PDB file of C-alpha atoms in Angstrom:
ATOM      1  CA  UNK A   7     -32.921  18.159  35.291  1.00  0.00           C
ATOM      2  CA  UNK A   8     -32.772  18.777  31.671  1.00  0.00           C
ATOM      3  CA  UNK A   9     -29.990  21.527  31.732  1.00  0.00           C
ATOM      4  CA  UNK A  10     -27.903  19.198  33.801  1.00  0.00           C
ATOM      5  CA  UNK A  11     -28.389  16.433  31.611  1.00  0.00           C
ATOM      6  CA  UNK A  12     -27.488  18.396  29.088  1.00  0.00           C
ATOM      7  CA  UNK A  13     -24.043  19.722  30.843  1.00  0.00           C
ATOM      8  CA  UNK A  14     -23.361  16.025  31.495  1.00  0.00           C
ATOM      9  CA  UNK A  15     -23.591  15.018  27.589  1.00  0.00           C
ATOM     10  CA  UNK A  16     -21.570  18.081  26.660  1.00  0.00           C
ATOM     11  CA  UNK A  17     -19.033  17.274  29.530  1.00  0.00           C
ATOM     12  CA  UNK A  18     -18.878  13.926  28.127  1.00  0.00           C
ATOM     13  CA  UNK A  19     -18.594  14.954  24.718  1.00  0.00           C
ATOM     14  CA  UNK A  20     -15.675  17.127  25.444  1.00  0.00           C
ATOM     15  CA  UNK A  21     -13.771  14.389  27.041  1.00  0.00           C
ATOM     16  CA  UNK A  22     -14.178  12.086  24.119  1.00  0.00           C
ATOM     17  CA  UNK A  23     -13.489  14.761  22.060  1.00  0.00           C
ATOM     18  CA  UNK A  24     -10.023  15.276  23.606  1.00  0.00           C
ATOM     19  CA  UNK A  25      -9.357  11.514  24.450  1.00  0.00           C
ATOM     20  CA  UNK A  26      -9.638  11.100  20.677  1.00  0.00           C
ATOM     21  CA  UNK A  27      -7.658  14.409  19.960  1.00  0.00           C
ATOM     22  CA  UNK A  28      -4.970  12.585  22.249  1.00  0.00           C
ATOM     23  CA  UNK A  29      -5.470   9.704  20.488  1.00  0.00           C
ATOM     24  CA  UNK A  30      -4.716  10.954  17.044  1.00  0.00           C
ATOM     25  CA  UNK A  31      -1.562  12.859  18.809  1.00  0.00           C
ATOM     26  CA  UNK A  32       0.634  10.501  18.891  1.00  0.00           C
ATOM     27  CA  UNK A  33      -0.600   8.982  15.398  1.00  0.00           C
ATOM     28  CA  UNK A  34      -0.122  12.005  13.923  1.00  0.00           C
ATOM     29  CA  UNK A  35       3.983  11.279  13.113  1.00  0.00           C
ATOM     30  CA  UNK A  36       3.755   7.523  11.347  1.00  0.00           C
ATOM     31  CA  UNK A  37       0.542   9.352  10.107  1.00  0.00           C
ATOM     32  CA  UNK A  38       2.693  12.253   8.539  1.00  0.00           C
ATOM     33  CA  UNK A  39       5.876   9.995   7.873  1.00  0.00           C
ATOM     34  CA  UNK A  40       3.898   7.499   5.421  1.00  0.00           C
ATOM     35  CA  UNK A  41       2.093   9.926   3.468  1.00  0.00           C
ATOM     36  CA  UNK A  42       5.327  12.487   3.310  1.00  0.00           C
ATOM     37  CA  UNK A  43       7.646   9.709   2.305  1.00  0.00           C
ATOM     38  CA  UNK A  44       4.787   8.457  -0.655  1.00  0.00           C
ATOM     39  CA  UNK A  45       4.679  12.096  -1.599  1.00  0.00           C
ATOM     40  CA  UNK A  46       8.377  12.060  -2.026  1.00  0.00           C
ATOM     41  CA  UNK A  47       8.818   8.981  -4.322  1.00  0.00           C
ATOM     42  CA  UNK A  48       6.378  10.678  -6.421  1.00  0.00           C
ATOM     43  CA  UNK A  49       8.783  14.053  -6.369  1.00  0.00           C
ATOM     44  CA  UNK A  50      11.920  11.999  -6.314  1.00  0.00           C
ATOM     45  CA  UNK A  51      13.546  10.815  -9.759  1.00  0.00           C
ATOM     46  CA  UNK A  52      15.804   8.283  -8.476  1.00  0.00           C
ATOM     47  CA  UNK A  53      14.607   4.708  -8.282  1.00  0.00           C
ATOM     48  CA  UNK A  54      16.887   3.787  -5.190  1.00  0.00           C
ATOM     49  CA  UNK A  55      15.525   6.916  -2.995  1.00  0.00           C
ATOM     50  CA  UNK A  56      12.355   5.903  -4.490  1.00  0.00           C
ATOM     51  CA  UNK A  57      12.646   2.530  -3.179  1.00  0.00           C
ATOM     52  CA  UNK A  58      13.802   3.799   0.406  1.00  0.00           C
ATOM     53  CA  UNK A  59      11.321   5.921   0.755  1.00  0.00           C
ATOM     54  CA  UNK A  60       8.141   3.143   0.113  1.00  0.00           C
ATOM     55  CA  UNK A  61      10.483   1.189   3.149  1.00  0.00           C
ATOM     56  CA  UNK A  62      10.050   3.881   5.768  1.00  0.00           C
ATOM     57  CA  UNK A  63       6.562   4.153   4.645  1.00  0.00           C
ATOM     58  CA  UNK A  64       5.827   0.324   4.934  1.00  0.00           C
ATOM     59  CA  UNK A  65       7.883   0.691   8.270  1.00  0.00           C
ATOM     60  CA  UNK A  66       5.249   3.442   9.188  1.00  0.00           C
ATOM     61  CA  UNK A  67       2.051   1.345   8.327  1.00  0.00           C
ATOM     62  CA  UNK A  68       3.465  -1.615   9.902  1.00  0.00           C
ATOM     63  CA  UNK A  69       3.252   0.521  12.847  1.00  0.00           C
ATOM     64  CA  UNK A  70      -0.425   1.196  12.537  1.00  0.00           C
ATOM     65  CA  UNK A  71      -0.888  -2.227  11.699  1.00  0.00           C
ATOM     66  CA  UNK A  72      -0.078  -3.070  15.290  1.00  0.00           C
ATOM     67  CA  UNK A  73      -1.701  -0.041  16.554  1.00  0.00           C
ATOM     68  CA  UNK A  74      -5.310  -2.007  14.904  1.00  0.00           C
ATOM     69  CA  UNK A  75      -4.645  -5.140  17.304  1.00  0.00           C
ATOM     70  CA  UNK A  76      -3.223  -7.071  14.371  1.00  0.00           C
ATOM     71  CA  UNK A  77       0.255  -7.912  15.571  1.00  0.00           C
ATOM     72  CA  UNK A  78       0.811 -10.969  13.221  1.00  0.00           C
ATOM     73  CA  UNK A  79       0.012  -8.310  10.323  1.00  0.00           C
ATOM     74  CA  UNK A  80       2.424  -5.895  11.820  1.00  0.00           C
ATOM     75  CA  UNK A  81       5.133  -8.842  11.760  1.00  0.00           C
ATOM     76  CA  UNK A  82       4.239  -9.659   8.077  1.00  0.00           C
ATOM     77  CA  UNK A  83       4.716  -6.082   6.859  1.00  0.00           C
ATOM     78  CA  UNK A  84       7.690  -5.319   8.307  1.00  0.00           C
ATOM     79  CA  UNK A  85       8.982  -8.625   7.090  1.00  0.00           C
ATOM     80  CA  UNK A  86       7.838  -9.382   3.999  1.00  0.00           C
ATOM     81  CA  UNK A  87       7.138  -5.418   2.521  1.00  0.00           C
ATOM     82  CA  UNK A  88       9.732  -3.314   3.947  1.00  0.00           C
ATOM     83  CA  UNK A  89      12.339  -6.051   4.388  1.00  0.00           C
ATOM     84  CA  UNK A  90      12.075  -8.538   1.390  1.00  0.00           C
ATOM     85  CA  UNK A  91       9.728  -7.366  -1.594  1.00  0.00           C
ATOM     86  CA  UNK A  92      11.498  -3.543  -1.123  1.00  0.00           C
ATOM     87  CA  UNK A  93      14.762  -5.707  -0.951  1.00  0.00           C
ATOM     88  CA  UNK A  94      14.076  -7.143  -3.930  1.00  0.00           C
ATOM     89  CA  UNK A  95      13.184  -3.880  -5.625  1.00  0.00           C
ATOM     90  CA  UNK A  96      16.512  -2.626  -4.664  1.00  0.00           C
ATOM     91  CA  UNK A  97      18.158  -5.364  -6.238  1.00  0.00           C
ATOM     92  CA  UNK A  98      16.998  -4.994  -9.374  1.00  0.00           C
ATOM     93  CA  UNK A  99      17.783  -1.377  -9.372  1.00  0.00           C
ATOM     94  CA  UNK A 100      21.169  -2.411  -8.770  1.00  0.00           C
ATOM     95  CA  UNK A 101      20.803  -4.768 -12.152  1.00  0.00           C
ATOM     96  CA  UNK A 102      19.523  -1.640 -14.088  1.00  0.00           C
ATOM     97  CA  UNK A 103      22.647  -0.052 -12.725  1.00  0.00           C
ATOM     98  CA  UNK A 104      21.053   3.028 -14.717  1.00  0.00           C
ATOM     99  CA  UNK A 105      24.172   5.730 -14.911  1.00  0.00           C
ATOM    100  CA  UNK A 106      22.020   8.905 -15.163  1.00  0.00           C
ATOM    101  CA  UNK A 107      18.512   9.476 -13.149  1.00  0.00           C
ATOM    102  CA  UNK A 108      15.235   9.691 -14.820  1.00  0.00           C
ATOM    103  CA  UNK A 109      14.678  13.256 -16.820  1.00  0.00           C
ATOM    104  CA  UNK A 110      12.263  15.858 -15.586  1.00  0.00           C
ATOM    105  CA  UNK A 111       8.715  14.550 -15.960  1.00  0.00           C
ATOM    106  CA  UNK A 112       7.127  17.307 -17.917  1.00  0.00           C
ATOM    107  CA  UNK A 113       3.749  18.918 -16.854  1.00  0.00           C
ATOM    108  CA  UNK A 114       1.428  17.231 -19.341  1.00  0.00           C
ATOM    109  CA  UNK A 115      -2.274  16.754 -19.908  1.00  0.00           C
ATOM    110  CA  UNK A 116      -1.459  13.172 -18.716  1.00  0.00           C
ATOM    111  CA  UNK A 117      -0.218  14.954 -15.165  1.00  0.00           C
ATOM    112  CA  UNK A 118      -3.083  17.267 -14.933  1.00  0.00           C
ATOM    113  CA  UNK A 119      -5.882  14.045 -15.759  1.00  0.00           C
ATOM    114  CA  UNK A 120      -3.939  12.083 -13.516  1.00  0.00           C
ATOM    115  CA  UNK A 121      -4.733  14.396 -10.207  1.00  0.00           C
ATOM    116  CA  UNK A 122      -7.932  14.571 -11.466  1.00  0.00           C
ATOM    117  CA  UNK A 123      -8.233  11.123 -11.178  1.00  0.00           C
ATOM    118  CA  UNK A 124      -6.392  10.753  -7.866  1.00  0.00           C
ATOM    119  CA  UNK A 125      -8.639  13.768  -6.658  1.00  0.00           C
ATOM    120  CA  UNK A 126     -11.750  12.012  -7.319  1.00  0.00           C
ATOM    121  CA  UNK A 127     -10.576   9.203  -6.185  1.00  0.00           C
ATOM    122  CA  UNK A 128     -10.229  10.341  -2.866  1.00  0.00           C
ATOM    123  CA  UNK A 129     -13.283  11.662  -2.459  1.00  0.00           C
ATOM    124  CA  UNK A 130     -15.118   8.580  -3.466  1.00  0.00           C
ATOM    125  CA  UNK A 131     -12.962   6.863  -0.973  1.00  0.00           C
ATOM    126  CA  UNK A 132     -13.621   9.302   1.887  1.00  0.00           C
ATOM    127  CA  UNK A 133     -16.912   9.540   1.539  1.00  0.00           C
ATOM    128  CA  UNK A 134     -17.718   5.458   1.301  1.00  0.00           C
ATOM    129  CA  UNK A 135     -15.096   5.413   4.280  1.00  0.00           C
ATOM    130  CA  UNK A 136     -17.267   7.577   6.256  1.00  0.00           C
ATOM    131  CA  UNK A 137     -20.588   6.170   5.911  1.00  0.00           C
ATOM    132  CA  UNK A 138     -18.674   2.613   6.407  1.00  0.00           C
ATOM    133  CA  UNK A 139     -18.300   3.520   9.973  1.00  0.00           C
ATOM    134  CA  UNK A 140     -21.783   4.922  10.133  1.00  0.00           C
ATOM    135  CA  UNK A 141     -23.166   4.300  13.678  1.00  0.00           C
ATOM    136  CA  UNK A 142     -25.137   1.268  13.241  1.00  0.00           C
ATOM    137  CA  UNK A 143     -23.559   0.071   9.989  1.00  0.00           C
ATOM    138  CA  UNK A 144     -20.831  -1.880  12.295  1.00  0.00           C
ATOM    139  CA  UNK A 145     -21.494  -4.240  15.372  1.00  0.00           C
ATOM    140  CA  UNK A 146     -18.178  -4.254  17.807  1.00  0.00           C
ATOM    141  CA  UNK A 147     -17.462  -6.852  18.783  1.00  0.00           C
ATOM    142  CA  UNK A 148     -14.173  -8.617  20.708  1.00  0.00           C
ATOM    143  CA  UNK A 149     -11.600  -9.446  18.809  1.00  0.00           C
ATOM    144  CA  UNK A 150      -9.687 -12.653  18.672  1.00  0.00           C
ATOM    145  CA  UNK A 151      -6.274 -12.071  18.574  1.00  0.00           C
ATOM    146  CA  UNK A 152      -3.711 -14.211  17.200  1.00  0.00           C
ATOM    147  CA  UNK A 153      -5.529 -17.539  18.374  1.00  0.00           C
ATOM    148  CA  UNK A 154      -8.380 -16.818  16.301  1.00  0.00           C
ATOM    149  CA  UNK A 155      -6.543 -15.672  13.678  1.00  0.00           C
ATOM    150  CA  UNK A 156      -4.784 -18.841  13.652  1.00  0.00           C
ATOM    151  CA  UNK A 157      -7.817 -20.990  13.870  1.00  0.00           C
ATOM    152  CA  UNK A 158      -9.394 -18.977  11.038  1.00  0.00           C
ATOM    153  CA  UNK A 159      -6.285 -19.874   8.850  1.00  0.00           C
ATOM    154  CA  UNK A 160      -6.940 -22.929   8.958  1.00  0.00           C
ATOM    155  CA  UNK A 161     -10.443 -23.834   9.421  1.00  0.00           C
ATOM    156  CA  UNK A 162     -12.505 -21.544   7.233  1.00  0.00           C
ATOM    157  CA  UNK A 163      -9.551 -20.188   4.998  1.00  0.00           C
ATOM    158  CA  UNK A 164      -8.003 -23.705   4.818  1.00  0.00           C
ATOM    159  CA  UNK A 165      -8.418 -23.863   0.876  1.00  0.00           C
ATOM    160  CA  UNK A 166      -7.515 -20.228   0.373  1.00  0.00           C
ATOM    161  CA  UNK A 167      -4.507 -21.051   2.696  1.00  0.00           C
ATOM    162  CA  UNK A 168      -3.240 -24.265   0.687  1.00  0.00           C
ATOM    163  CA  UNK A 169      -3.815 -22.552  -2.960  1.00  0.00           C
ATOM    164  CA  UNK A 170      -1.849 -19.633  -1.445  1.00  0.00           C
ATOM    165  CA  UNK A 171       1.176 -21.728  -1.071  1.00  0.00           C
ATOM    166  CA  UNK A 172       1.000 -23.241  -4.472  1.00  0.00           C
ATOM    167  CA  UNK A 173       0.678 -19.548  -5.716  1.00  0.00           C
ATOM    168  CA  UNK A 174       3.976 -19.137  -3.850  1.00  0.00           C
ATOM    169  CA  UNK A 175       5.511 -22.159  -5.727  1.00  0.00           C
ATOM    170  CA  UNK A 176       4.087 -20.995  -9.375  1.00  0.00           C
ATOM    171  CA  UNK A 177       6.026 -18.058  -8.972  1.00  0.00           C
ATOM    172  CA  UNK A 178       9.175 -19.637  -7.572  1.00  0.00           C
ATOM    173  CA  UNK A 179       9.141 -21.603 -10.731  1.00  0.00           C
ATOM    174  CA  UNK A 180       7.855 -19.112 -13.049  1.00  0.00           C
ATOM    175  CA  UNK A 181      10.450 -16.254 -12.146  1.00  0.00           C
ATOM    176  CA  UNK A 182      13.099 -19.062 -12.893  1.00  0.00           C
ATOM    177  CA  UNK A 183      12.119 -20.018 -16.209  1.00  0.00           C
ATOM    178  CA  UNK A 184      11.708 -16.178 -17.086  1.00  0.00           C
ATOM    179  CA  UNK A 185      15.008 -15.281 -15.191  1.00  0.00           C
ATOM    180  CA  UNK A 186      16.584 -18.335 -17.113  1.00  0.00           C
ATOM    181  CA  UNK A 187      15.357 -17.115 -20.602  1.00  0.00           C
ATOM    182  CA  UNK A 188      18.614 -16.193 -22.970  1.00  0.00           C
ATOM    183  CA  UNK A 189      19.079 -12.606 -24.433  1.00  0.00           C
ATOM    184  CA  UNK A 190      16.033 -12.483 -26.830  1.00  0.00           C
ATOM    185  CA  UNK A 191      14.658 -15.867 -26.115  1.00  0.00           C
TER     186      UNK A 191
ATOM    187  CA  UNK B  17      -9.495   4.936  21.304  1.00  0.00           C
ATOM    188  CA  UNK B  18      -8.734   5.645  17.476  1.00  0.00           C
ATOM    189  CA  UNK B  19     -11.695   6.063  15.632  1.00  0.00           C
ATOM    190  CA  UNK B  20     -10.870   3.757  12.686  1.00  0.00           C
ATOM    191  CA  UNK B  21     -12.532   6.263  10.271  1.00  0.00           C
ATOM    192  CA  UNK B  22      -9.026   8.220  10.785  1.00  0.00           C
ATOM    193  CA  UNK B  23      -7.404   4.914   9.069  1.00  0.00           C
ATOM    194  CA  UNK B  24      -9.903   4.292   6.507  1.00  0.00           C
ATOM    195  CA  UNK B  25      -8.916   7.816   5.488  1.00  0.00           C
ATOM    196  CA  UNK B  26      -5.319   7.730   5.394  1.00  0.00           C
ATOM    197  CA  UNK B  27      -5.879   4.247   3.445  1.00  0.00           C
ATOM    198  CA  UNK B  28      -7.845   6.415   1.094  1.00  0.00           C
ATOM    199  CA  UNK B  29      -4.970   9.188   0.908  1.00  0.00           C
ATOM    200  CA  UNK B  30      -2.891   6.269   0.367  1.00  0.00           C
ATOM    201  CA  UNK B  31      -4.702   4.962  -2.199  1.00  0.00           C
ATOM    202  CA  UNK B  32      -4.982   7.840  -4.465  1.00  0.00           C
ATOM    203  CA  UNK B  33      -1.687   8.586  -4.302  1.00  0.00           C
ATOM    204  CA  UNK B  34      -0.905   5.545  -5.185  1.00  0.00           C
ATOM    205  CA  UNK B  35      -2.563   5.793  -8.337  1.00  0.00           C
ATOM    206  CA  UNK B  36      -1.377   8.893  -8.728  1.00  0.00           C
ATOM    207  CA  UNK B  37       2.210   7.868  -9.130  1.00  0.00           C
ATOM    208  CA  UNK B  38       1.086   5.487 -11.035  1.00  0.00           C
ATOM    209  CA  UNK B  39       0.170   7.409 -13.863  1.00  0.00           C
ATOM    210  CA  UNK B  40       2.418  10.435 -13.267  1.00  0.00           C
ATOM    211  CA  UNK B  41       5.874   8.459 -13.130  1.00  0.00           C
ATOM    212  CA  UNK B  42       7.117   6.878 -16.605  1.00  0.00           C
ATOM    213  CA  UNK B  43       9.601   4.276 -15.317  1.00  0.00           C
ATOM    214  CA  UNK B  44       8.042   1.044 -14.669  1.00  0.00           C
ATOM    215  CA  UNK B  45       9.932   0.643 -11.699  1.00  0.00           C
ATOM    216  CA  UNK B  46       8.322   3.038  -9.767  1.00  0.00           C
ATOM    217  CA  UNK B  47       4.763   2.254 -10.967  1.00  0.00           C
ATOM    218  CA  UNK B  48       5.715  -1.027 -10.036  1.00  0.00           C
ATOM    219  CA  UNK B  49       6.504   0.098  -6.204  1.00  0.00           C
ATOM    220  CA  UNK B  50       3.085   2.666  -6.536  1.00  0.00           C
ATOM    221  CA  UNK B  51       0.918  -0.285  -6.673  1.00  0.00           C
ATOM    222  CA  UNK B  52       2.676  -1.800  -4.448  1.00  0.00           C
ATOM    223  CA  UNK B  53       1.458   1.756  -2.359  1.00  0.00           C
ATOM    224  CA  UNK B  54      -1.745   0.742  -3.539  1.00  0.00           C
ATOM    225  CA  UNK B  55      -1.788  -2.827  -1.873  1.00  0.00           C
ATOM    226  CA  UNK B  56      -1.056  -1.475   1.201  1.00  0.00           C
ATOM    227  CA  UNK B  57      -3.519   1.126   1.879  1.00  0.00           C
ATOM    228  CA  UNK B  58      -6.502  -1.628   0.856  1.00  0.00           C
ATOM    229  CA  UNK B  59      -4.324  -3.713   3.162  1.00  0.00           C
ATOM    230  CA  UNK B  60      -4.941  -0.716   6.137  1.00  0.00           C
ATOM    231  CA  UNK B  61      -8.592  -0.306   5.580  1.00  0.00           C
ATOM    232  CA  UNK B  62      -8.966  -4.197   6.006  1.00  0.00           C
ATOM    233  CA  UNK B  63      -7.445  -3.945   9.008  1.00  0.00           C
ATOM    234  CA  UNK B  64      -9.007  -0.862  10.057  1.00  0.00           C
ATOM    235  CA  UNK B  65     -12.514  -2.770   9.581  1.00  0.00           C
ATOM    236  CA  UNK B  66     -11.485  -6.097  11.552  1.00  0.00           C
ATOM    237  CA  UNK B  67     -10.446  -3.693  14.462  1.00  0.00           C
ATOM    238  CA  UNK B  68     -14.181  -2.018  13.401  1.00  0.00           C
ATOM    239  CA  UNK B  69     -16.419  -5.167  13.373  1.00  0.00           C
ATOM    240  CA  UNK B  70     -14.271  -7.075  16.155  1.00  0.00           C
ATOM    241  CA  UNK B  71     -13.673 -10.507  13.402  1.00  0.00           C
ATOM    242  CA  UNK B  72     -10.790 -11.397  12.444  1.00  0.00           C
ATOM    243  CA  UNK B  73     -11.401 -12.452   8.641  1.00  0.00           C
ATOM    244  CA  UNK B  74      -9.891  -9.352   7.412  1.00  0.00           C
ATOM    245  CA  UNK B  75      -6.780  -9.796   9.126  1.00  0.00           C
ATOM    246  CA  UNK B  76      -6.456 -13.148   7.154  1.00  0.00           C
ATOM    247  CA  UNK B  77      -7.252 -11.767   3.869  1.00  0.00           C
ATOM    248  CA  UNK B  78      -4.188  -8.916   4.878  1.00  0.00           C
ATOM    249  CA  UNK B  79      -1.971 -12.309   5.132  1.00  0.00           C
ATOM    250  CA  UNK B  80      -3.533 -13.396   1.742  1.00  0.00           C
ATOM    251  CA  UNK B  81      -2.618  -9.820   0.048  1.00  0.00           C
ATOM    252  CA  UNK B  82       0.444  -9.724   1.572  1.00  0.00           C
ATOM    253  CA  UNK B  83       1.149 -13.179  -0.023  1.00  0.00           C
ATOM    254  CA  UNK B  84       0.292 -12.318  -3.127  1.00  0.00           C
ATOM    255  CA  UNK B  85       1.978  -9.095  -2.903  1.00  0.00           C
ATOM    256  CA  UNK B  86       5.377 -11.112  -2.739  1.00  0.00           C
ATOM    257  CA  UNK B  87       4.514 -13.235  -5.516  1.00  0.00           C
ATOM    258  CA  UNK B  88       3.538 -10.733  -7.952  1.00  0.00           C
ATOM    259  CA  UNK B  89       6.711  -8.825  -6.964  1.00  0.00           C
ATOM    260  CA  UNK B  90       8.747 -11.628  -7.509  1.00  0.00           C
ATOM    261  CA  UNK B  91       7.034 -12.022 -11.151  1.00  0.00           C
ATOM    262  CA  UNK B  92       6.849  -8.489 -12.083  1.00  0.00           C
ATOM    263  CA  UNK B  93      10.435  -7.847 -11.662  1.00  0.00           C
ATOM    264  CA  UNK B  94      11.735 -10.581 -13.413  1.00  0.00           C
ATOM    265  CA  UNK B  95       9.297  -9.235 -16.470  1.00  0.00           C
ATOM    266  CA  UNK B  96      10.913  -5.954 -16.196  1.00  0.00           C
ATOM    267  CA  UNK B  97      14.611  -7.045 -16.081  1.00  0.00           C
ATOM    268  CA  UNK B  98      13.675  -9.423 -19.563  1.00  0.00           C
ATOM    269  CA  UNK B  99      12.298  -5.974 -21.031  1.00  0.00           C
ATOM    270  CA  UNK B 100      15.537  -4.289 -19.943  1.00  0.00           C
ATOM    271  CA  UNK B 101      17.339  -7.485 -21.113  1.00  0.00           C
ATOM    272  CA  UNK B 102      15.432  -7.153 -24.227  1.00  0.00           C
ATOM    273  CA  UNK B 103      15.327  -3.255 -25.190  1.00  0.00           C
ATOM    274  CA  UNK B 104      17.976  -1.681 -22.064  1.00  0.00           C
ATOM    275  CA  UNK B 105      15.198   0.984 -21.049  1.00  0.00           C
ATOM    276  CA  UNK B 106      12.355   0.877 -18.624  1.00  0.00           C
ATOM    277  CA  UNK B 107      10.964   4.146 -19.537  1.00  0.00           C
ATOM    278  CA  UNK B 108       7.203   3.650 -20.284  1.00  0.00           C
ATOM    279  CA  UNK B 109       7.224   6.318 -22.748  1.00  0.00           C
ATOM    280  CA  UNK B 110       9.716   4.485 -24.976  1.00  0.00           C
ATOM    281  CA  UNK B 111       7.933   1.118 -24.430  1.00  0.00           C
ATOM    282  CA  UNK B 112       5.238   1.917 -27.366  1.00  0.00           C
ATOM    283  CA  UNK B 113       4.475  -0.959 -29.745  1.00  0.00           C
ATOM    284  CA  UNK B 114       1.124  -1.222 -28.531  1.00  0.00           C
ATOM    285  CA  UNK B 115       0.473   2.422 -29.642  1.00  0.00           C
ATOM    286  CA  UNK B 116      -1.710   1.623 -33.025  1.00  0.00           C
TER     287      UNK B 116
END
């Protein structure tokens, strides 16, 4: 009774194990794509590769995005990241129109504290990420898709909502005036 | 099913490389786009915690960030083309009267 019990939970195991194995397969490329094209800004010296290679890794997230059940988020970051703020980035490179790339970033102290850093970093981060999904830390629950998300806009958020859209003017206006400013106004 | 521990640690990954860059790269363009890196991965563990908790609250805050995201984009450049304007170089190592 107790030994087949036990082959049950191990059976059972095993196919979760590979179901999530499987799961993680086909993850594993927008996965390896974002974080290979992040690496390579940071190797890369020229701002317009640097630029094209943060839009294939928004491209890449966007895709996760949507594989989270957040389609409207997807949508957004595929829009607004990888097509107009990257867009914009690429624009003013164009304005720099700098003639010769970047020199050689030497390997510093400020390199070596700076991996530190990102190294401890990391491991702060993956540790509080793991204990966030802690069994019992989390209650599943159904999600709402974009109805909810829609009714949350603009029930509970509404304020956040409406001061978000005067944020959006402020800037409008603000990169004007600065835009508008003459040569050491 | 993913487990969304797998995201919360590539939005970690993402994170510190973000910062990373950050401090590695002198031009102020590409810090500029590395926190833009950074943005995104707090954007994925948001998500990766609605999918978690089954609410959809942190989907809206990714529309919030993603909002904000523009606008600060929109700001920040315009700075850095008046500092270009101003002294024709964006390297951050040649941008030092705040060094006492």
């Amino acid at each position: 009774m107790r030994d087949s019990d036990f082959g049950l939970t191990l059976a059972a195991g095993k196919t979760k194990y590979r179901g999530k194995f499987h799961g993680l397969g086909y993850l594993r490329y927008p996965v390896a794509l974002c974080i290979g094209s992040v690496l390579a800004m940071i190797l890369s010296r020229n701002q317009a590769h640097n630029a094209l290679f943060l839009v294939l890794a928004f491209s890449c997230l966007g895709g996760l995005f949507g594989l989270l059940d957040a389609p409207f988020a997807a949508a957004a970051q595929v829009l607004v990241y990888a097509g107009a703020i990257m867009v914009l980035f690429l624009f003013a490179i164009m304005m720099f129109n700098l003639r010769e790339p970047a020199p050689r970033e030497r390997r510093t102290l400020r390199t070596f504290l700076a991996a530190i850093l990102g190294l401890v970093l990391f491991a702060e981060l993956a540790i509080a990420a793991v204990r966030a999904i802690a069994p019992g830390s989390v209650s599943p629950g159904e999600p709402d898709g974009l109805a909810g998300l829609g009714r949350l806009l603009f029930t509970d958020y509404l304020y956040a909502f409406e001061i978000t859209s005067l944020l959006i003017l402020a800037a409008l206006v603000g990169a004007l005036a600065l835009a508008g400013k003459k040569e050491g106004g | 099913m993913i487990p969304p521990a797998a995201f919360l640690l590539l939005s970690a990954v993402l994170f510190s490389l973000g910062v990373l860059a950050f401090f590695v790269k002198k031009d102020l363009l590409t810090q500029f786009m590395a926190v833009e890196v950074m943005l995104n991965a707090s954007n994925l563990a948001f998500l990766a915690m609605a999918k978690a908790s089954g609410q959809a609250a942190g989907q809206v805050i990714v529309l919030f960030v993603i909002t904000v995201a523009a606008a600060e984009a929109v700001i920040g450049l315009a700075i850095i083309v008046l500092i270009f304007r101003q002294r024709r170089t964006i390297r951050t190592d040649e941008l030092k009267d705040l060094r006492g």
